[in-house]
Coordinates of C-alpha atoms in Angstrom, one line a residue:
M1009 CA -8.3 3.2 -19.4
L1010 CA -7.5 4.3 -15.8
R1011 CA -7.1 8.0 -16.8
T1012 CA -10.5 8.1 -18.4
R1013 CA -12.2 6.3 -15.5
L1014 CA -10.6 8.7 -12.9
T1015 CA -11.5 11.7 -15.0
L1016 CA -15.1 10.5 -15.2
V1017 CA -15.2 10.0 -11.5
A1018 CA -13.8 13.5 -10.9
V1019 CA -16.3 15.0 -13.4
A1020 CA -19.2 13.1 -11.7
A1021 CA -18.1 14.4 -8.3
S1022 CA -17.9 18.0 -9.7
I1023 CA -21.3 17.7 -11.3
A1024 CA -22.8 16.4 -8.1
A1025 CA -21.2 19.2 -6.1
I1026 CA -22.4 21.8 -8.6
V1027 CA -25.9 20.4 -8.7
V1028 CA -26.1 20.5 -4.9
A1029 CA -24.9 24.1 -4.9
I1030 CA -27.4 25.0 -7.6
V1031 CA -30.4 23.4 -5.8
T1032 CA -29.3 25.0 -2.5
A1033 CA -28.9 28.4 -4.2
Y1034 CA -32.3 28.2 -6.0
Q1035 CA -34.0 27.1 -2.8
S1036 CA -32.4 30.1 -1.0
V1037 CA -33.2 32.6 -3.8
S1038 CA -36.8 31.5 -4.6
P1039 CA -38.2 32.5 -1.2
L1040 CA -36.4 35.8 -1.3
V1041 CA -38.0 36.6 -4.8
A1042 CA -41.4 35.6 -3.4
D1043 CA -41.0 37.9 -0.4
Q1044 CA -39.9 40.7 -2.7
V1045 CA -43.0 40.3 -4.8
D1046 CA -45.3 40.3 -1.8
R1047 CA -43.5 43.3 -0.4
G1048 CA -43.9 45.1 -3.8
L1049 CA -47.6 44.4 -3.8
A1050 CA -48.1 45.7 -0.3
D1051 CA -46.0 48.9 -1.0
R1052 CA -48.0 49.5 -4.3
A1053 CA -51.3 49.1 -2.4
D1054 CA -50.2 51.6 0.2
T1055 CA -49.1 54.0 -2.5
V1056 CA -52.5 53.7 -4.3
L1057 CA -54.4 54.3 -1.1
A1058 CA -52.3 57.4 -0.3
L1059 CA -52.8 58.9 -3.8
L1060 CA -56.5 58.3 -3.7
D1061 CA -56.9 60.1 -0.4
A1062 CA -54.8 63.0 -1.8
G1063 CA -56.7 63.1 -5.1
A1064 CA -53.4 62.8 -7.0
A1065 CA -52.9 61.0 -10.2
L1066 CA -51.6 57.4 -10.0
P1067 CA -48.4 56.7 -12.0
V1068 CA -48.7 53.8 -14.3
R1069 CA -46.5 50.7 -14.0
P1070 CA -46.3 48.3 -16.9
D1071 CA -46.3 45.2 -14.7
M1072 CA -49.1 46.4 -12.4
T1073 CA -52.9 46.6 -12.7
E1074 CA -54.9 48.6 -10.1
Q1075 CA -58.6 49.0 -9.5
L1076 CA -61.0 50.3 -6.8
L1077 CA -63.6 47.8 -5.4
L1078 CA -66.6 49.6 -3.9
P1079 CA -68.7 48.1 -1.1
D1080 CA -71.5 47.2 -3.5
G1081 CA -69.2 45.2 -5.6
T1082 CA -68.7 47.8 -8.3
V1083 CA -65.2 47.8 -9.9
R1084 CA -63.7 51.1 -10.9
P1085 CA -60.4 50.8 -13.0
L1086 CA -57.5 52.9 -11.8
T1087 CA -55.2 51.9 -14.7
P1088 CA -56.9 52.7 -18.1
G1089 CA -56.6 50.1 -20.8
R1090 CA -56.0 47.2 -18.5
E1091 CA -58.2 44.2 -18.2
P1092 CA -60.1 44.3 -14.8
L1093 CA -59.0 41.9 -12.1
P1094 CA -61.6 39.2 -11.2
V1095 CA -63.3 39.7 -7.8
N1096 CA -64.0 36.8 -5.4
D1097 CA -66.0 36.7 -2.2
S1098 CA -62.9 37.4 0.0
D1099 CA -62.3 40.6 -1.9
L1100 CA -66.0 41.7 -1.5
A1101 CA -65.8 40.9 2.2
V1102 CA -62.8 43.2 2.6
A1103 CA -64.5 46.0 0.6
R1104 CA -67.8 45.8 2.6
T1105 CA -66.2 45.7 6.0
G1106 CA -63.4 48.1 5.3
Q1107 CA -61.0 45.9 7.2
G1108 CA -58.2 43.4 6.5
M1109 CA -56.7 42.3 3.2
T1110 CA -56.4 39.1 1.1
E1111 CA -53.9 37.7 -1.4
T1112 CA -54.8 35.5 -4.3
E1113 CA -53.4 34.4 -7.7
V1114 CA -55.4 34.7 -10.9
V1115 CA -54.8 34.1 -14.6
L1116 CA -55.6 36.8 -17.2
G1117 CA -55.0 35.9 -20.8
E1118 CA -52.6 33.1 -19.9
V1119 CA -50.6 35.5 -17.7
S1120 CA -50.4 34.8 -14.0
Y1121 CA -51.0 37.7 -11.5
G1122 CA -50.5 38.0 -7.8
V1123 CA -53.4 40.0 -6.5
L1124 CA -53.5 41.9 -3.1
T1125 CA -56.8 43.4 -1.9
K1126 CA -56.5 45.9 0.9
A1127 CA -59.3 47.8 2.7
R1128 CA -59.6 51.5 2.2
P1129 CA -59.8 53.5 5.4
G1130 CA -63.3 54.9 6.3
G1131 CA -65.2 52.0 4.8
A1132 CA -65.0 53.3 1.2
G1133 CA -64.3 49.9 -0.3
A1134 CA -60.9 48.5 -1.1
V1135 CA -58.1 48.7 -3.6
M1136 CA -57.0 45.7 -5.6
V1137 CA -53.4 45.6 -7.0
G1138 CA -52.3 42.9 -9.4
Q1139 CA -48.6 42.1 -10.1
N1140 CA -47.8 40.5 -13.5
Y1141 CA -45.7 37.4 -12.8
A1142 CA -44.2 37.3 -16.3
E1143 CA -41.2 39.4 -15.2
V1144 CA -40.8 37.3 -12.1
E1145 CA -40.9 34.1 -14.2
R1146 CA -38.5 35.7 -16.7
V1147 CA -36.0 36.4 -13.9
D1148 CA -36.5 32.9 -12.5
S1149 CA -35.9 31.4 -15.9
A1150 CA -32.9 33.6 -16.6
F1151 CA -31.4 32.5 -13.2
L1152 CA -31.9 28.9 -14.1
W1153 CA -30.4 29.2 -17.6
R1154 CA -27.5 31.3 -16.5
T1155 CA -26.8 28.8 -13.7
A1156 CA -27.0 25.9 -16.1
S1157 CA -24.6 27.7 -18.5
I1158 CA -22.2 28.4 -15.6
T1159 CA -22.6 24.7 -14.6
A1160 CA -21.8 23.5 -18.1
I1161 CA -18.7 25.7 -18.3
A1162 CA -17.6 24.6 -14.8
V1163 CA -18.1 20.9 -15.6
A1164 CA -16.1 21.3 -18.9
A1165 CA -13.3 23.2 -17.0
A1166 CA -13.3 20.5 -14.3
A1167 CA -13.1 17.7 -16.9
L1168 CA -10.2 19.4 -18.6
I1169 CA -8.3 20.2 -15.4
S1170 CA -9.0 16.6 -14.1
W1171 CA -7.8 15.1 -17.4
L1172 CA -4.6 17.1 -17.3
A1173 CA -4.0 16.7 -13.5
I1174 CA -4.7 12.9 -13.6
G1175 CA -2.5 12.5 -16.6
R1176 CA 0.3 14.2 -14.8
I1177 CA -0.3 12.1 -11.7
L1178 CA -0.5 8.8 -13.7
R1179 CA 2.6 9.6 -15.9
P1180 CA 5.1 8.2 -13.4
M1181 CA 2.8 5.2 -12.9
R1182 CA 2.8 4.5 -16.6
R1183 CA 6.6 4.8 -16.7
L1184 CA 6.8 2.4 -13.7
A1185 CA 4.4 0.0 -15.4
A1186 CA 6.4 0.1 -18.6
A1187 CA 9.6 -0.6 -16.8
T1188 CA 8.1 -3.6 -14.8
R1189 CA 6.7 -5.0 -18.1
R1190 CA 10.1 -4.7 -19.7
I1191 CA 11.7 -6.5 -16.7
S1192 CA 9.1 -9.3 -16.7
T1193 CA 9.5 -9.7 -20.5
T1194 CA 13.3 -9.6 -20.7
Q1195 CA 14.1 -11.0 -17.2
D1196 CA 16.7 -8.2 -17.1
L1197 CA 16.9 -7.2 -13.4
S1198 CA 19.4 -4.4 -14.2
T1199 CA 16.6 -2.3 -15.9
L1200 CA 16.4 1.1 -14.3
L1201 CA 13.1 2.3 -12.9
P1202 CA 12.0 5.9 -13.2
E1203 CA 13.5 8.4 -10.8
P1204 CA 11.2 8.3 -7.7
G1205 CA 9.5 11.4 -6.5
R1206 CA 8.3 12.3 -3.1
D1207 CA 4.7 11.3 -3.5
E1208 CA 3.0 7.9 -3.1
V1209 CA 4.1 6.8 -6.6
G1210 CA 7.7 7.6 -5.6
A1211 CA 7.3 5.5 -2.5
L1212 CA 6.0 2.7 -4.7
T1213 CA 9.0 3.1 -7.0
R1214 CA 11.4 3.0 -4.1
S1215 CA 9.7 -0.2 -2.9
F1216 CA 10.1 -1.7 -6.4
N1217 CA 13.8 -0.7 -6.4
T1218 CA 14.3 -2.4 -3.1
M1219 CA 12.6 -5.5 -4.4
L1220 CA 14.7 -5.5 -7.5
A1221 CA 17.9 -5.1 -5.5
A1222 CA 16.9 -8.1 -3.4
L1223 CA 16.2 -10.1 -6.5
R1224 CA 19.5 -9.1 -8.1
F1225 CA 21.3 -10.2 -5.0
S1226 CA 19.4 -13.4 -4.8
R1227 CA 20.1 -14.2 -8.5
A1228 CA 23.8 -13.4 -8.0
Q1229 CA 23.9 -15.8 -5.0
Q1230 CA 22.2 -18.5 -7.0
H1231 CA 24.6 -18.2 -9.8
R1232 CA 27.5 -18.2 -7.4
L1233 CA 26.0 -21.2 -5.6
V1234 CA 25.6 -23.1 -8.9
E1235 CA 29.2 -22.4 -9.9
D1236 CA 30.6 -23.3 -6.6
A1237 CA 28.5 -26.4 -6.2
S1238 CA 29.4 -27.6 -9.7
H1239 CA 33.1 -27.3 -8.7
E1240 CA 32.7 -28.9 -5.3
L1241 CA 30.6 -31.8 -6.6
R1242 CA 33.3 -32.8 -9.1
T1243 CA 35.7 -33.8 -6.3
P1244 CA 33.7 -36.6 -4.7
L1245 CA 32.2 -37.6 -8.1
T1246 CA 35.7 -37.9 -9.6
S1247 CA 36.8 -40.1 -6.7
I1248 CA 33.7 -42.2 -6.9
R1249 CA 34.1 -42.6 -10.7
G1250 CA 37.7 -43.5 -10.4
S1251 CA 37.1 -46.1 -7.8
A1252 CA 34.2 -47.6 -9.7
E1253 CA 36.3 -47.7 -12.9
L1254 CA 39.1 -49.4 -11.0
L1255 CA 36.7 -52.1 -9.7
Q1256 CA 35.3 -52.5 -13.2
R1257 CA 38.7 -53.0 -14.8
A1258 CA 40.0 -55.3 -12.1
R1259 CA 36.9 -57.6 -12.2
G1260 CA 37.8 -59.4 -8.9
R1261 CA 41.6 -59.5 -9.5
L1262 CA 42.4 -56.9 -6.8
E1263 CA 43.9 -58.0 -3.6
P1264 CA 41.3 -58.2 -0.7
A1265 CA 43.1 -55.3 1.1
D1266 CA 43.1 -53.1 -2.0
E1267 CA 39.5 -54.0 -2.8
T1268 CA 38.5 -53.1 0.8
Q1269 CA 40.3 -49.8 0.5
V1270 CA 38.6 -49.0 -2.8
L1271 CA 35.2 -49.9 -1.4
S1272 CA 35.9 -47.7 1.7
T1273 CA 36.7 -44.8 -0.5
L1274 CA 33.5 -45.3 -2.4
V1275 CA 31.5 -45.3 0.8
Q1276 CA 33.3 -42.3 2.2
E1277 CA 32.9 -40.3 -0.9
A1278 CA 29.3 -41.3 -1.3
K1279 CA 28.6 -40.1 2.3
A1280 CA 30.5 -36.8 1.6
L1281 CA 28.4 -36.4 -1.6
D1282 CA 25.2 -37.1 0.3
T1283 CA 26.1 -34.5 3.0
L1284 CA 27.1 -31.9 0.4
I1285 CA 23.8 -32.4 -1.5
T1286 CA 21.8 -32.2 1.7
E1287 CA 23.5 -28.9 2.7
L1288 CA 23.2 -27.5 -0.8
V1289 CA 19.5 -28.1 -0.7
E1290 CA 19.3 -26.6 2.7
L1291 CA 21.2 -23.5 1.6
A1292 CA 19.4 -23.1 -1.7
T1293 CA 15.8 -23.6 -0.5
D1294 CA 16.2 -21.8 2.9
R1295 CA 13.4 -24.1 4.1
H1296 CA 13.3 -22.6 7.6
T1297 CA 11.9 -19.3 6.4
A1298 CA 8.5 -20.9 6.3
E1299 CA 8.6 -21.1 10.1
D1300 CA 7.0 -18.4 12.2
P1301 CA 9.4 -16.6 14.6
A1302 CA 8.8 -17.4 18.3
P1303 CA 10.3 -16.3 21.6
L1304 CA 13.1 -18.7 22.4
D1305 CA 15.4 -19.1 25.4
L1306 CA 18.9 -19.3 23.8
A1307 CA 20.3 -21.4 26.7
D1308 CA 17.5 -24.0 26.4
V1309 CA 18.0 -24.5 22.7
A1310 CA 21.8 -24.8 23.2
R1311 CA 21.3 -27.5 25.9
D1312 CA 19.0 -29.5 23.6
C1313 CA 21.7 -29.4 20.9
A1314 CA 24.4 -30.5 23.4
R1315 CA 22.3 -33.5 24.6
R1316 CA 21.6 -34.6 21.0
F1317 CA 25.3 -34.4 19.9
G1318 CA 26.5 -36.0 23.2
R1319 CA 24.2 -39.0 22.7
R1320 CA 25.2 -39.4 19.1
T1321 CA 28.9 -38.9 19.3
G1322 CA 29.8 -39.7 22.9
R1323 CA 31.8 -36.4 23.1
D1324 CA 31.8 -34.0 26.0
I1325 CA 29.8 -30.9 25.2
T1326 CA 29.4 -28.3 28.0
V1327 CA 26.9 -25.4 28.1
T1328 CA 27.4 -22.4 30.3
A1329 CA 25.1 -19.3 30.4
A1330 CA 25.6 -15.9 31.9
D1331 CA 22.4 -13.8 32.0
P1332 CA 20.9 -15.7 29.0
A1333 CA 18.3 -13.7 27.0
T1334 CA 15.1 -14.5 25.2
V1335 CA 15.3 -14.0 21.5
T1336 CA 12.7 -14.0 18.7
A1337 CA 13.8 -16.6 16.1
R1338 CA 12.6 -19.5 14.0
P1339 CA 13.0 -22.6 16.2
Q1340 CA 14.3 -25.0 13.6
A1341 CA 16.6 -22.4 12.0
L1342 CA 18.1 -21.4 15.4
A1343 CA 18.7 -25.1 16.3
R1344 CA 20.3 -25.7 12.9
C1345 CA 22.7 -22.8 13.6
I1346 CA 23.8 -24.2 16.9
D1347 CA 24.0 -27.7 15.4
N1348 CA 26.4 -26.5 12.7
L1349 CA 28.6 -24.6 15.1
V1350 CA 28.9 -27.6 17.4
D1351 CA 29.5 -30.0 14.5
N1352 CA 32.2 -27.7 13.2
A1353 CA 33.9 -27.5 16.6
L1354 CA 33.8 -31.3 17.0
K1355 CA 35.6 -31.7 13.6
F1356 CA 38.6 -29.6 14.8
S1357 CA 38.8 -30.7 18.4
P1358 CA 40.8 -33.8 19.5
P1359 CA 38.5 -36.6 20.7
E1360 CA 39.7 -36.3 24.3
T1361 CA 38.8 -32.6 24.6
A1362 CA 35.5 -31.0 25.3
V1363 CA 33.5 -28.5 23.1
A1364 CA 32.3 -25.5 25.1
V1365 CA 29.1 -23.6 24.3
H1366 CA 28.8 -20.3 26.1
I1367 CA 25.8 -17.9 26.2
R1368 CA 26.0 -14.3 27.3
G1369 CA 22.8 -12.4 26.8
S1370 CA 21.7 -12.9 23.2
A1371 CA 25.3 -14.0 22.1
L1372 CA 26.4 -17.6 21.7
T1373 CA 29.9 -18.9 21.0
V1374 CA 31.2 -22.4 20.5
R1375 CA 34.9 -23.1 21.4
D1376 CA 36.9 -25.9 20.1
H1377 CA 40.5 -27.1 20.8
G1378 CA 41.7 -27.2 17.3
P1379 CA 44.4 -25.3 15.4
G1380 CA 42.6 -22.0 15.5
I1381 CA 41.8 -19.6 12.7
E1382 CA 44.2 -17.4 10.8
A1383 CA 43.4 -13.7 11.1
A1384 CA 42.8 -13.4 7.4
D1385 CA 40.2 -16.2 7.6
H1386 CA 38.0 -14.8 10.3
R1387 CA 35.4 -13.5 7.9
A1388 CA 36.1 -15.9 5.0
I1389 CA 35.1 -19.0 7.0
F1390 CA 31.5 -18.0 6.6
D1391 CA 31.8 -18.0 2.8
R1392 CA 30.3 -21.0 0.9
F1393 CA 32.7 -23.8 0.2
Y1394 CA 35.6 -21.9 1.9
R1395 CA 38.4 -24.1 3.3
A1396 CA 41.4 -22.7 5.1
D1397 CA 44.7 -24.2 4.0
R1398 CA 45.2 -25.9 7.4
T1399 CA 41.8 -27.6 7.3
R1400 CA 41.5 -28.9 3.8
S1401 CA 42.1 -32.4 4.9
T1402 CA 39.2 -32.2 7.4
P1403 CA 35.9 -33.9 6.3
G1404 CA 33.1 -31.5 5.5
S1405 CA 31.2 -29.7 2.8
G1406 CA 32.4 -26.1 3.5
L1407 CA 28.7 -25.1 3.8
G1408 CA 28.0 -25.5 7.5
L1409 CA 29.2 -22.0 8.6
A1410 CA 27.7 -20.4 5.4
I1411 CA 24.3 -21.8 6.5
V1412 CA 24.9 -20.3 10.0
H1413 CA 25.7 -16.9 8.4
D1414 CA 22.6 -16.8 6.2
I1415 CA 20.2 -17.8 9.0
V1416 CA 21.7 -15.3 11.5
I1417 CA 21.7 -12.4 8.9
A1418 CA 18.1 -13.3 8.0
H1419 CA 17.3 -12.8 11.7
G1420 CA 19.0 -9.4 11.9
G1421 CA 22.0 -10.7 13.8
T1422 CA 25.8 -10.9 13.3
V1423 CA 28.3 -13.7 13.1
S1424 CA 31.8 -13.7 14.6
A1425 CA 35.0 -15.8 14.7
A1426 CA 38.1 -15.4 16.8
N1427 CA 40.9 -17.4 18.5
H1428 CA 40.6 -18.2 22.2
P1429 CA 43.5 -17.1 24.4
G1430 CA 43.8 -20.7 25.7
G1431 CA 43.9 -22.2 22.3
G1432 CA 41.4 -23.2 19.7
A1433 CA 38.8 -21.1 18.0
E1434 CA 35.5 -19.4 19.1
V1435 CA 32.8 -19.2 16.4
G1436 CA 29.3 -17.8 17.2
F1437 CA 26.6 -15.3 16.6
E1438 CA 24.6 -12.6 18.3
L1439 CA 20.9 -12.0 17.7
P1440 CA 18.8 -8.9 18.5
L1441 CA 17.1 -9.0 21.9
R1442 CA 13.4 -9.7 21.8

């Protein structure tokens, strides 16, 4: 479970931080305690020396043991009832010379002592002061135990806070995951996602909403394409079926002229059906999206198209350019756009007239010399299968300009259609500059 894993990570990080803090604090406190013990021994030795010189009584401390070490090695206890401190050669040297001091650690009855031996002025031996380390060890142990207790409480608090905080952070993610599972199970793209917040999860939710909107639009387009295609496919299929049934019933009894006409109808409708299916596949698969965009000179692409159509049809296609621009587009997709525009213009132009392709900047228009476009049809001609009333008898699938529209919009451009003042129509597009 993600919440548990994140909580464990947070707790582990808290423990690591607390352990580092404890070790650092202990390492900082331990030398201070040692210095305080050493300073206490030195102060006690100075006090003992001063009281001995003044002949005053020595106040007893429960954690201290004091004794006088004479130059001959004799030990005279200064704290009645206490076990004498052991004497080593360093202590005897200080007592004999009456100079310097030494520090050692000894064990008396399983109790550790820190011992300071300090020379008595005038060569009268030395005083030895022992500090019982039991209290120091108790303080040290209490410090560790209290620190450990505080650590345990802090870790528990960190775990609880992390659990609650991570749960609150992950709650919108769980709601988002539940919504996406419901969408994947039911295929219902209308399912609402949780209200996005202003954090990273909110940004993710907005991205999912954008993706769902694109999927809903794509599905709606697919449904519309299937419905329109089923309608448009019936027309050539009905004609082909009728012609085939006529030939089947006649069984060679038709006049040669009638038979030729029926066969011509079959060929024409089969070609129309083939063209329609090809453009349907082109429109449905959007195969050019697999291309990588590249910098393209719009005028060069238009001239290539004009040469191809000129060789194939023998028609006059002119290309003019005023300050042509370089655009970033998919090469085959852009060529298909211009091909469709030129092909559309050739359908509506009389054979003796030329089709004019004009480029200005990143905008391209193709002019024909046909009947023009009704004002109400300027936008509708880019819809799938749309046919204006005056052009219904013209061959075509009604998909050429729809393909132009989809490709141009996918490139971030715009399409346009208008009537030329000198007659005919101008249809084209404009792409963003590189």
